[in-house]
């Protein structure tokens, strides 16, 4: 596999000097965000189980990748996320309510305030890679000192869109960073059945761009590698592929049952390497954190999450005709009749429900 | 001026007018496109605005989405309509939906250009007419010019549109149909048909290269005393039903002619719409003259599948005789 960037060992001891990467206070901040999004994830699953949310893809085990990459991005950069990227969006200022709206089946979940045109979640696998190189091309043409970060899973690296995108990023020296969350499973297909390549960054070699191997459960390593790749991109030095080694501790989505295909021992071992455990241990050892602070923080996270859920529940439904209202910049004449018909139908349905 | 030259002139005009317009695709820069539609643009605007991409259609489809979301106005060329399929996912799942998905926060003001249709003895996968596939997709506009003047005006409109446009160029008449075109930057309206010839007996609706055969058939029929009104649909999506219904008020007979396969083709949509919205205007059942529901034959048998002037004359005469 070659050398993998890592700062903290599994037992929470520091194995590499990170004093130039970030301050202890900042690391603590990142840890707090990681705890928050983990608790949010738990809540979202509970909402799904009780019929208050649609199918939801847990990011359990990906907190370091999400929070670390989100922290490394600057406001003027653009994020092209995939569907498991709530933590990155959170760091980009997207509210939990927006995330709940999205997975609750409301298009306004992707209508979040954005400084730089961040894309919505991408459900079709790997297609977002091509959008990222398009955005990067626009930035390059306009001589912007900005970069694009695109996230994908290990399964996405099997698709042509990924190969075609890294190929173009190499040829045109584009300011884009591809972050692969190699969480070892693409639904039920394990990494070894996904590709015969020894590592996924071997694919970057074919595109003529550098690949970096990172412990994706180590938020310092995630932050450091992404920050460096983004800076490289902004300086006009081209693209980077980063393979974050991690593990999907959850099912693929709430519609999946990983116990059908995933060995129990493997999951147990993965929990020993998960991203929060070692960081908490480190922070406690460094006297930056205590169990009681943890308790207090979790309480305050709970309140933030409950507020978001309350806002989600209180959000007025979209008007039924909104299905037409954002289809085109200006609705074609021939669709006005269909729009009216939808309104009539909705009124009948509401009257029936009231009756 | 040829239709091809009109496409080139529109691209040139709009690139000069709007620095956000960029052209990308395989062979579009140095080579000026396989048909030369982009000839000279790289020399004038440079590689930064006329981009030769690697050979990867899915990527071309998706890159344009990323560019457009950033405020550029990309005009992406697929060398032939038959090569669009790898990019379908991007066109259908992303370009057509980005505005809707984000409730208008992001949009895709882009044009996908592709030559289409048979009649040039091209190899396999070079001769299809699949406009209906795209007309079926909410969020897209589909435009097909049939003359140099309309190619110029409609392409300007397509580039200026704030939503994605599929712009299919009938390659059979790329160089054979000529007319003078004023380079005045005036766009023609999207979503509007063009009445090419007024008539009182039959409303003939067609588009693309078949406009040539339709006009010739109309002339021949006129000799027999049958007066055909020829409408160039031009905008496949959205469809201008008003012009068709207006015409049917005079003629009461509808003939739709298209090169694409019959089943679930655009002709089926037109007949259904006329049945829904203009049944009482009809003196006769509306009819279609279309390509067969077969794979487009290779060059040697291609002519059997193409619609001739004689086919249209025969169908028109039959429509008049029967009703």
XYZ file of C-alpha atoms in Angstrom:
678
model
C 0.000 0.000 0.000
C 2.966 2.313 0.445
C 3.225 5.030 3.056
C -0.014 6.359 4.512
C -0.135 9.783 6.110
C -1.068 9.485 9.780
C -0.494 11.701 12.841
C -2.325 9.853 15.590
C -1.989 6.146 16.347
C -5.032 4.077 17.277
C -4.256 4.435 20.983
C -4.328 8.219 20.670
C -0.586 8.806 20.826
C 0.983 11.201 18.395
C 3.181 9.390 15.855
C 4.190 12.402 13.783
C 4.675 16.042 14.643
C 1.612 18.039 13.616
C 2.412 21.318 15.359
C 2.719 23.091 12.003
C -0.576 21.659 10.715
C -2.949 23.192 13.242
C -3.236 24.386 16.813
C -4.528 22.207 19.653
C -7.482 24.548 20.031
C -8.397 24.050 16.385
C -8.055 20.296 16.722
C -10.434 20.408 19.660
C -12.884 22.385 17.539
C -12.733 19.748 14.825
C -13.317 17.026 17.404
C -16.388 18.855 18.651
C -17.761 19.058 15.120
C -17.100 15.342 14.691
C -19.071 14.543 17.809
C -21.875 16.802 16.663
C -22.239 15.204 13.231
C -22.057 11.717 14.722
C -24.923 12.546 17.050
C -26.780 14.104 14.144
C -26.297 10.909 12.158
C -27.755 8.869 14.993
C -30.740 11.184 15.167
C -31.301 11.070 11.396
C -31.404 7.266 11.496
C -33.869 7.394 14.376
C -36.032 9.769 12.349
C -35.922 7.398 9.387
C -36.821 4.412 11.559
C -39.850 6.265 12.863
C -41.028 7.322 9.428
C -40.019 10.968 9.759
C -37.236 10.871 7.172
C -36.795 9.019 3.866
C -33.911 6.709 2.987
C -30.786 8.088 4.616
C -27.109 7.278 4.029
C -25.262 7.260 7.320
C -21.807 8.837 7.468
C -20.844 6.852 10.572
C -17.091 6.341 10.426
C -16.562 9.123 7.878
C -16.577 12.011 10.354
C -12.859 12.707 10.087
C -13.012 12.814 6.303
C -16.025 15.089 6.283
C -14.962 17.492 8.989
C -11.303 17.496 7.918
C -12.000 18.230 4.253
C -14.686 20.769 5.111
C -12.260 22.590 7.384
C -9.544 22.626 4.738
C -11.772 24.261 2.137
C -11.933 28.021 1.860
C -15.128 29.948 1.219
C -14.189 30.746 -2.373
C -13.515 27.086 -3.189
C -16.311 24.923 -4.533
C -17.487 21.655 -3.049
C -18.896 18.941 -5.297
C -20.201 16.415 -2.796
C -21.575 12.925 -3.034
C -24.540 11.755 -1.030
C -22.641 10.809 2.149
C -21.222 14.285 2.642
C -23.387 15.911 5.260
C -20.347 16.618 7.491
C -18.515 18.462 4.692
C -21.615 20.476 3.888
C -22.001 21.240 7.586
C -18.526 22.743 7.614
C -19.514 24.766 4.524
C -22.379 26.351 6.432
C -25.210 24.131 5.204
C -27.721 23.683 8.008
C -28.858 20.354 9.407
C -32.376 21.420 8.501
C -31.360 21.552 4.847
C -29.952 18.047 5.139
C -33.144 16.809 6.758
C -35.218 18.477 4.057
C -33.163 16.779 1.354
C -33.459 13.292 2.818
C -37.014 14.014 3.828
C -37.899 14.415 0.152
C -37.937 18.196 -0.225
C -35.922 19.758 -3.059
C -35.265 22.848 -0.968
C -32.651 20.784 0.848
C -30.351 21.663 -2.050
C -31.332 25.318 -2.059
C -28.937 26.274 0.692
C -27.048 29.561 0.929
C -23.708 29.047 -0.754
C -20.762 31.356 -1.149
C -19.358 29.791 -4.250
C -21.942 27.675 -6.015
C -21.392 24.437 -4.118
C -23.198 21.604 -5.841
C -26.024 19.593 -4.329
C -25.563 15.947 -3.355
C -24.905 13.697 -6.297
C -26.698 10.366 -6.239
C -25.594 8.849 -9.600
C -22.188 7.384 -8.840
C -19.050 9.277 -9.948
C -20.881 11.664 -12.262
C -19.977 14.521 -9.931
C -16.317 14.070 -10.927
C -17.020 15.464 -14.378
C -18.877 18.426 -12.916
C -15.885 19.127 -10.723
C -13.530 19.299 -13.680
C -16.008 21.582 -15.416
C -16.095 23.953 -12.454
C -12.297 23.770 -12.239
C -12.042 24.623 -15.928
C -14.190 27.705 -15.394
C -11.970 28.759 -12.481
C -8.842 28.282 -14.513
C -10.211 30.244 -17.476
C -11.061 33.100 -15.158
C -7.693 33.008 -13.406
C -9.397 32.494 -10.057
C -7.182 31.487 -7.178
C -9.773 28.934 -6.098
C -10.020 25.178 -6.145
C -12.660 22.469 -6.401
C -13.005 19.541 -4.067
C -14.959 16.522 -5.205
C -15.803 13.598 -2.963
C -16.525 10.057 -4.034
C -16.567 6.542 -2.655
C -14.312 3.619 -3.566
C -17.067 2.186 -5.819
C -17.060 5.388 -7.869
C -13.458 4.811 -8.941
C -14.678 1.896 -11.085
C -16.747 4.187 -13.248
C -15.639 5.777 -16.483
C -16.659 9.188 -15.218
C -13.908 9.053 -12.597
C -11.264 7.921 -15.080
C -12.356 10.436 -17.703
C -12.337 13.220 -15.126
C -8.912 12.574 -13.641
C -7.629 12.189 -17.171
C -8.897 15.647 -18.138
C -7.722 17.127 -14.848
C -4.253 15.877 -15.706
C -4.223 17.051 -19.310
C -5.569 20.513 -18.503
C -3.769 20.877 -15.146
C -7.005 21.729 -13.400
C -7.371 23.060 -9.843
C -9.313 20.089 -8.506
C -8.848 17.660 -5.644
C -10.462 14.223 -5.844
C -11.056 12.779 -2.382
C -11.885 9.084 -2.372
C -13.547 7.887 0.772
C -12.331 4.312 0.564
C -14.678 2.927 3.172
C -14.059 -0.619 1.877
C -17.602 -1.354 0.740
C -19.739 -0.255 -2.225
C -23.040 -1.516 -0.850
C -22.155 -5.240 -0.649
C -19.148 -5.292 -2.961
C -15.863 -5.200 -1.053
C -12.893 -3.129 -2.136
C -10.961 -6.159 -3.422
C -13.773 -6.953 -5.860
C -13.948 -3.324 -6.960
C -10.523 -3.107 -8.507
C -7.426 -5.247 -8.924
C -5.294 -2.152 -8.447
C -3.251 -2.417 -5.236
C -4.327 1.058 -4.222
C -6.906 3.376 -5.695
C -4.343 6.124 -6.134
C -2.581 3.861 -8.610
C -5.286 5.070 -10.976
C -4.036 8.636 -10.627
C -0.711 7.535 -12.051
C -2.423 6.719 -15.346
C -3.812 10.236 -15.469
C -0.433 11.782 -14.739
C -1.478 13.365 -11.479
C -0.178 12.709 -7.971
C -1.947 10.400 -5.561
C -1.757 10.608 -1.793
C -2.599 7.856 0.675
C -4.102 9.037 3.952
C -5.514 7.536 7.136
C -9.062 8.748 6.704
C -9.844 8.166 10.362
C -7.196 10.656 11.434
C -8.660 14.137 11.121
C -5.235 15.825 11.284
C -4.007 13.757 8.346
C -7.201 14.417 6.414
C -7.020 18.157 7.015
C -3.307 18.354 6.236
C -3.460 16.355 2.993
C -6.528 18.148 1.662
C -5.228 21.582 2.599
C -1.965 20.931 0.828
C -3.684 19.571 -2.281
C -6.039 22.558 -2.386
C -3.144 24.985 -2.058
C -1.335 23.186 -4.819
C -4.430 23.465 -6.982
C -4.893 27.161 -6.224
C -1.260 27.823 -7.138
C -1.905 26.387 -10.605
C 0.025 23.166 -10.033
C -2.868 20.914 -10.955
C -4.958 18.147 -9.537
C -4.451 15.577 -6.799
C -6.169 12.312 -5.967
C -6.336 11.488 -2.274
C -7.315 8.049 -1.044
C -8.726 8.229 2.445
C -8.555 4.818 4.073
C -11.585 4.447 6.241
C -14.419 2.084 7.025
C -18.165 2.302 6.576
C -19.336 1.418 10.073
C -22.981 1.670 9.091
C -25.162 0.022 6.490
C -24.899 1.576 3.029
C -28.200 3.362 3.652
C -31.160 2.781 5.913
C -32.534 0.565 3.129
C -29.554 -1.776 3.413
C -28.620 -4.492 5.928
C -24.852 -4.943 5.943
C -25.009 -7.929 8.301
C -26.055 -9.967 5.255
C -22.665 -9.633 3.644
C -20.145 -8.101 6.048
C -18.118 -10.256 8.473
C -18.814 -9.379 12.088
C -15.098 -9.630 13.048
C -14.183 -7.118 10.382
C -16.690 -4.620 11.740
C -15.440 -5.170 15.290
C -11.874 -4.470 14.229
C -12.989 -1.360 12.331
C -14.565 0.071 15.473
C -11.117 -0.044 17.097
C -9.800 2.277 14.377
C -12.775 4.646 14.170
C -12.081 8.376 13.958
C -13.478 9.736 17.232
C -12.037 7.238 19.692
C -8.346 7.943 19.211
C -8.852 11.672 18.973
C -10.798 11.765 22.215
C -8.059 9.707 23.844
C -5.430 12.096 22.566
C -7.338 15.155 23.769
C -7.876 13.646 27.213
C -4.213 12.674 27.488
C -3.238 16.199 26.475
C -5.583 17.580 29.155
C -7.622 19.391 26.532
C -10.758 17.401 27.183
C -12.521 15.471 29.943
C -15.424 13.070 30.205
C -17.521 15.739 31.850
C -16.773 18.178 29.041
C -17.781 15.454 26.652
C -21.048 15.069 28.488
C -21.698 18.821 28.428
C -20.842 19.048 24.741
C -23.135 16.170 23.853
C -25.941 17.886 25.750
C -25.442 21.081 23.791
C -25.185 19.132 20.504
C -28.485 17.501 21.370
C -30.096 20.904 21.639
C -28.671 22.048 18.281
C -29.941 18.864 16.642
C -33.369 19.075 18.238
C -33.676 22.675 17.056
C -32.837 21.585 13.512
C -35.368 18.757 13.681
C -38.007 21.151 15.004
C -37.281 23.535 12.132
C -37.505 20.643 9.699
C -40.891 19.643 11.047
C -42.073 23.252 11.079
C -41.075 23.903 7.460
C -44.169 24.488 5.380
C -44.452 21.948 2.558
C -43.456 23.038 -0.923
C -46.348 24.075 -3.106
C -47.257 21.121 -5.358
C -46.804 23.304 -8.432
C -43.191 23.976 -7.447
C -42.446 20.863 -9.531
C -43.019 23.161 -12.506
C -41.688 26.380 -11.077
C -37.994 25.521 -11.241
C -37.975 23.340 -14.318
C -37.023 26.152 -16.703
C -35.995 29.767 -16.270
C -39.347 30.556 -17.843
C -42.101 27.952 -17.980
C -42.922 27.037 -21.597
C -46.455 27.949 -22.587
C -47.388 24.325 -23.222
C -46.762 23.459 -19.563
C -49.053 26.073 -18.041
C -52.052 23.831 -18.585
C -50.314 20.912 -16.864
C -49.343 23.180 -13.986
C -52.964 24.278 -13.578
C -54.084 20.646 -13.696
C -51.635 19.788 -10.912
C -52.964 22.622 -8.773
C -56.531 21.412 -9.318
C -55.529 17.867 -8.429
C -53.727 19.030 -5.290
C -56.764 21.018 -4.223
C -58.986 17.977 -4.703
C -56.595 15.805 -2.707
C -56.455 18.327 0.107
C -60.235 18.660 0.133
C -60.543 14.857 0.297
C -58.076 14.729 3.171
C -59.934 17.450 5.034
C -63.240 15.732 4.414
C -24.173 30.555 -47.234
C -24.538 26.923 -46.133
C -26.222 25.735 -42.925
C -22.816 24.691 -41.658
C -21.391 28.150 -42.299
C -24.373 29.670 -40.520
C -23.646 27.549 -37.441
C -20.070 28.721 -37.555
C -21.128 32.336 -37.966
C -23.505 32.150 -35.000
C -20.788 30.662 -32.789
C -18.364 33.350 -33.927
C -20.876 36.139 -33.335
C -21.847 34.980 -29.875
C -18.286 34.258 -28.770
C -17.349 37.799 -29.807
C -20.334 39.266 -28.005
C -20.182 37.229 -24.788
C -16.837 36.249 -23.265
C -18.574 33.534 -21.245
C -19.303 31.485 -24.355
C -16.818 28.644 -24.796
C -16.724 25.772 -27.257
C -15.540 22.300 -26.352
C -15.492 18.842 -27.867
C -13.369 16.354 -29.744
C -11.447 17.920 -32.653
C -13.251 21.257 -32.400
C -10.159 23.456 -32.034
C -7.248 22.748 -34.333
C -9.319 20.732 -36.786
C -12.413 22.935 -36.622
C -14.703 19.946 -36.015
C -15.188 16.895 -38.189
C -17.679 18.842 -40.315
C -15.776 22.150 -39.836
C -18.594 23.785 -37.879
C -16.049 25.348 -35.524
C -13.467 26.185 -38.170
C -11.408 29.272 -37.459
C -12.762 29.795 -33.954
C -9.626 28.582 -32.231
C -7.506 30.908 -34.379
C -9.723 33.821 -33.394
C -10.503 33.066 -29.753
C -7.629 30.837 -28.714
C -7.404 27.461 -27.033
C -8.837 28.808 -23.815
C -12.225 29.330 -25.399
C -12.149 26.626 -28.036
C -11.101 23.469 -26.275
C -10.099 20.164 -27.780
C -11.093 17.598 -25.193
C -9.865 14.054 -24.747
C -12.051 11.438 -26.429
C -14.611 10.937 -23.670
C -18.242 11.828 -24.299
C -19.500 11.272 -20.753
C -16.859 13.683 -19.557
C -17.767 16.259 -22.223
C -21.400 16.061 -21.118
C -20.492 16.526 -17.472
C -17.764 19.124 -17.870
C -20.266 21.360 -19.605
C -22.554 21.056 -16.571
C -19.764 22.175 -14.238
C -18.812 25.062 -16.497
C -22.401 26.212 -16.883
C -23.015 26.120 -13.146
C -20.129 28.575 -12.842
C -21.732 31.018 -15.262
C -19.960 30.069 -18.456
C -22.073 29.301 -21.517
C -20.492 26.160 -22.941
C -21.361 24.895 -26.387
C -20.318 21.251 -26.350
C -20.071 19.339 -29.597
C -20.704 15.644 -29.994
C -19.323 14.583 -33.344
C -22.474 12.646 -34.197
C -25.773 12.239 -32.409
C -25.024 8.518 -32.209
C -22.122 9.341 -29.879
C -24.270 11.217 -27.381
C -25.284 8.073 -25.535
C -22.312 7.888 -23.137
C -23.272 11.401 -22.016
C -26.964 10.659 -21.568
C -26.589 10.337 -17.813
C -25.198 13.854 -17.615
C -27.760 15.332 -19.954
C -30.763 13.670 -18.355
C -29.743 13.378 -14.691
C -27.775 16.584 -14.310
C -28.017 19.241 -17.037
C -31.783 18.895 -17.321
C -32.342 18.810 -13.580
C -29.840 21.076 -11.873
C -32.169 24.080 -11.809
C -35.025 22.020 -10.453
C -32.900 20.121 -7.914
C -31.591 23.337 -6.431
C -34.858 25.279 -6.741
C -33.130 27.666 -9.092
C -29.953 28.177 -7.029
C -27.857 26.689 -9.835
C -28.696 26.327 -13.511
C -27.238 24.925 -16.710
C -27.163 27.481 -19.531
C -25.472 25.231 -22.067
C -25.877 23.870 -25.587
C -25.104 20.340 -26.680
C -24.638 20.343 -30.456
C -24.683 17.228 -32.611
C -25.105 16.531 -36.328
C -27.868 13.976 -36.872
C -29.896 12.055 -39.391
C -29.146 9.838 -42.382
C -28.382 10.372 -46.006
C -24.648 10.893 -46.099
C -23.635 7.228 -46.384
C -22.017 7.320 -42.975
C -20.966 4.246 -41.003
C -22.995 2.573 -38.260
C -24.123 4.814 -35.372
C -23.743 7.962 -37.484
C -27.227 8.253 -38.974
C -29.814 8.042 -36.222
C -32.516 10.580 -35.371
C -33.193 10.303 -31.665
C -34.711 13.687 -30.909
C -37.645 12.002 -29.158
C -35.317 10.612 -26.462
C -34.485 14.140 -25.418
C -37.957 15.559 -25.946
C -39.027 13.043 -23.304
C -36.814 14.672 -20.675
C -38.236 17.459 -18.494
C -35.883 20.410 -18.243
C -34.438 20.146 -21.748
C -35.196 22.106 -24.879
C -34.695 20.425 -28.248
C -34.083 22.461 -31.368
C -33.543 21.414 -34.990
C -32.860 24.032 -37.672
C -33.645 23.363 -41.305
C -32.038 26.300 -43.098
C -28.953 28.497 -42.734
C -31.072 31.422 -41.560
C -32.774 29.373 -38.856
C -29.546 27.634 -37.873
C -28.026 31.048 -37.222
C -30.980 32.539 -35.345
C -31.861 29.436 -33.358
C -28.290 28.722 -32.323
C -27.961 32.274 -31.016
C -31.184 31.742 -29.066
C -29.961 28.382 -27.757
C -26.693 29.861 -26.479
C -28.529 32.775 -24.863
C -31.104 30.480 -23.231
C -30.726 30.121 -19.486
C -31.543 26.418 -19.714
C -29.907 23.482 -21.505
C -30.626 23.067 -25.207
C -30.071 20.022 -27.406
C -29.236 21.496 -30.814
C -29.364 18.882 -33.543
C -28.058 19.838 -36.958
C -29.380 17.946 -40.017
C -26.076 16.994 -41.568
C -27.589 15.841 -44.887
C -28.316 19.486 -45.713
C -25.230 20.917 -44.001
C -23.794 22.000 -47.335
C -26.622 21.492 -49.826
C -29.134 24.023 -48.551
C -27.926 27.580 -49.046
C -29.371 31.001 -48.432
C -28.100 34.404 -47.493
C -27.888 35.110 -43.782
C -27.324 38.504 -42.312
C -24.821 38.438 -39.453
C -26.925 40.766 -37.319
C -26.957 38.879 -34.020
C -30.719 38.529 -34.058
C -31.957 35.367 -32.373
C -35.069 33.525 -33.486
C -37.551 32.509 -30.801
C -37.307 29.038 -29.261
C -40.575 27.166 -28.868
C -41.943 28.501 -32.128
C -42.646 26.865 -35.472
C -42.221 28.483 -38.879
C -44.823 28.368 -41.641
C -42.737 27.954 -44.771
C -45.579 27.823 -47.233
C -49.242 28.612 -46.735
C -51.868 26.155 -48.022
C -55.502 25.220 -47.622
C -55.713 21.411 -47.968
C -53.123 19.669 -45.812
C -50.991 20.777 -42.855
C -47.628 19.096 -43.284
C -45.420 19.304 -40.194
C -41.792 18.300 -40.441
C -38.332 19.395 -39.356
C -34.653 19.170 -40.195
C -33.484 17.879 -43.555
C -36.947 16.665 -44.560
C -38.085 20.245 -44.988
C -36.409 20.043 -48.414
C -38.473 17.039 -49.525
C -41.595 18.509 -47.965
C -41.290 21.735 -49.954
C -40.632 19.832 -53.172
C -43.625 17.593 -52.525
C -45.770 20.639 -51.880
C -44.738 22.083 -55.240
C -45.578 18.823 -57.020
C -48.927 18.567 -55.293
C -49.730 22.133 -56.225
C -49.543 20.999 -59.854
C -52.329 18.542 -59.022
C -54.335 21.307 -57.406
C -53.646 20.268 -53.827
C -52.461 23.076 -51.624
C -50.153 21.983 -48.786
C -49.201 24.200 -45.856
C -45.657 23.326 -44.770
C -44.649 23.930 -41.176
C -41.079 23.591 -39.970
C -41.539 22.524 -36.342
C -37.967 23.694 -35.531
C -38.538 23.476 -31.798
C -39.154 19.865 -30.839
C -39.454 20.798 -27.181
C -41.370 22.835 -26.238
C -43.764 22.266 -29.132
C -45.624 25.154 -30.710
C -49.097 23.649 -30.953
C -50.729 27.015 -31.575
C -49.283 27.287 -35.085
C -50.300 23.718 -35.942
C -53.842 24.129 -34.640
C -54.147 27.445 -36.444
C -53.173 25.743 -39.670
C -55.597 22.871 -39.080
C -58.427 25.351 -38.815
C -57.856 25.970 -42.519
C -56.870 22.554 -43.765
C -58.486 20.005 -41.454
C -55.851 17.456 -42.465
C -52.579 16.710 -40.695
C -49.557 14.896 -42.053
C -46.461 14.645 -39.864
C -43.250 13.594 -41.586
C -40.109 12.631 -39.689
C -37.037 10.565 -40.275
C -36.977 9.078 -36.778
C -38.605 5.752 -35.982
C -42.378 5.672 -35.746
C -43.082 4.237 -32.296
C -43.151 6.891 -29.577
C -41.661 9.381 -32.013
C -42.386 13.095 -31.955
C -45.067 12.449 -34.590
C -46.956 10.313 -32.076
C -46.918 13.221 -29.653
C -48.171 15.645 -32.285
C -51.014 13.369 -33.308
C -51.998 12.822 -29.697
C -51.976 16.539 -28.990
C -54.092 17.259 -32.051
C -56.528 14.539 -30.955
C -56.724 16.139 -27.505
C -56.781 19.774 -28.470
C -58.056 19.950 -32.040
C -60.136 16.883 -32.829
C -63.047 18.951 -34.041
C -60.801 20.764 -36.494
C -60.054 17.534 -38.349
C -61.731 16.389 -41.542
C -59.560 13.273 -41.672
C -57.594 11.078 -39.257
C -54.138 12.603 -38.718
C -51.389 10.543 -40.308
C -47.648 10.018 -39.998
C -44.946 9.272 -42.504
C -41.891 8.197 -40.557
C -38.807 6.058 -40.550
C -39.376 2.374 -39.878
C -39.006 0.870 -36.401
C -35.689 -0.612 -37.413
C -32.046 0.063 -36.834
C -30.966 2.583 -39.453
C -29.467 0.431 -42.235
C -25.850 0.906 -43.253
C -25.068 3.005 -46.279
C -26.047 0.507 -48.981
C -29.636 0.124 -47.801
C -29.998 3.542 -46.235
C -32.143 4.944 -49.058
C -34.931 2.445 -48.324
C -35.352 4.024 -44.910
C -35.163 7.641 -45.937
C -38.308 9.487 -46.866
C -38.451 10.702 -50.444
C -40.445 13.393 -52.194
C -42.409 10.585 -53.813
C -43.317 9.123 -50.411
C -44.703 12.452 -49.272
C -46.579 13.034 -52.507
C -48.113 9.568 -52.273
C -49.124 9.964 -48.639
C -50.588 13.421 -49.271
C -52.561 12.227 -52.272
C -53.894 9.310 -50.246
C -54.940 11.635 -47.447
C -56.855 13.769 -49.937
C -58.402 10.781 -51.693
C -59.552 8.998 -48.570
C -60.938 12.104 -46.909
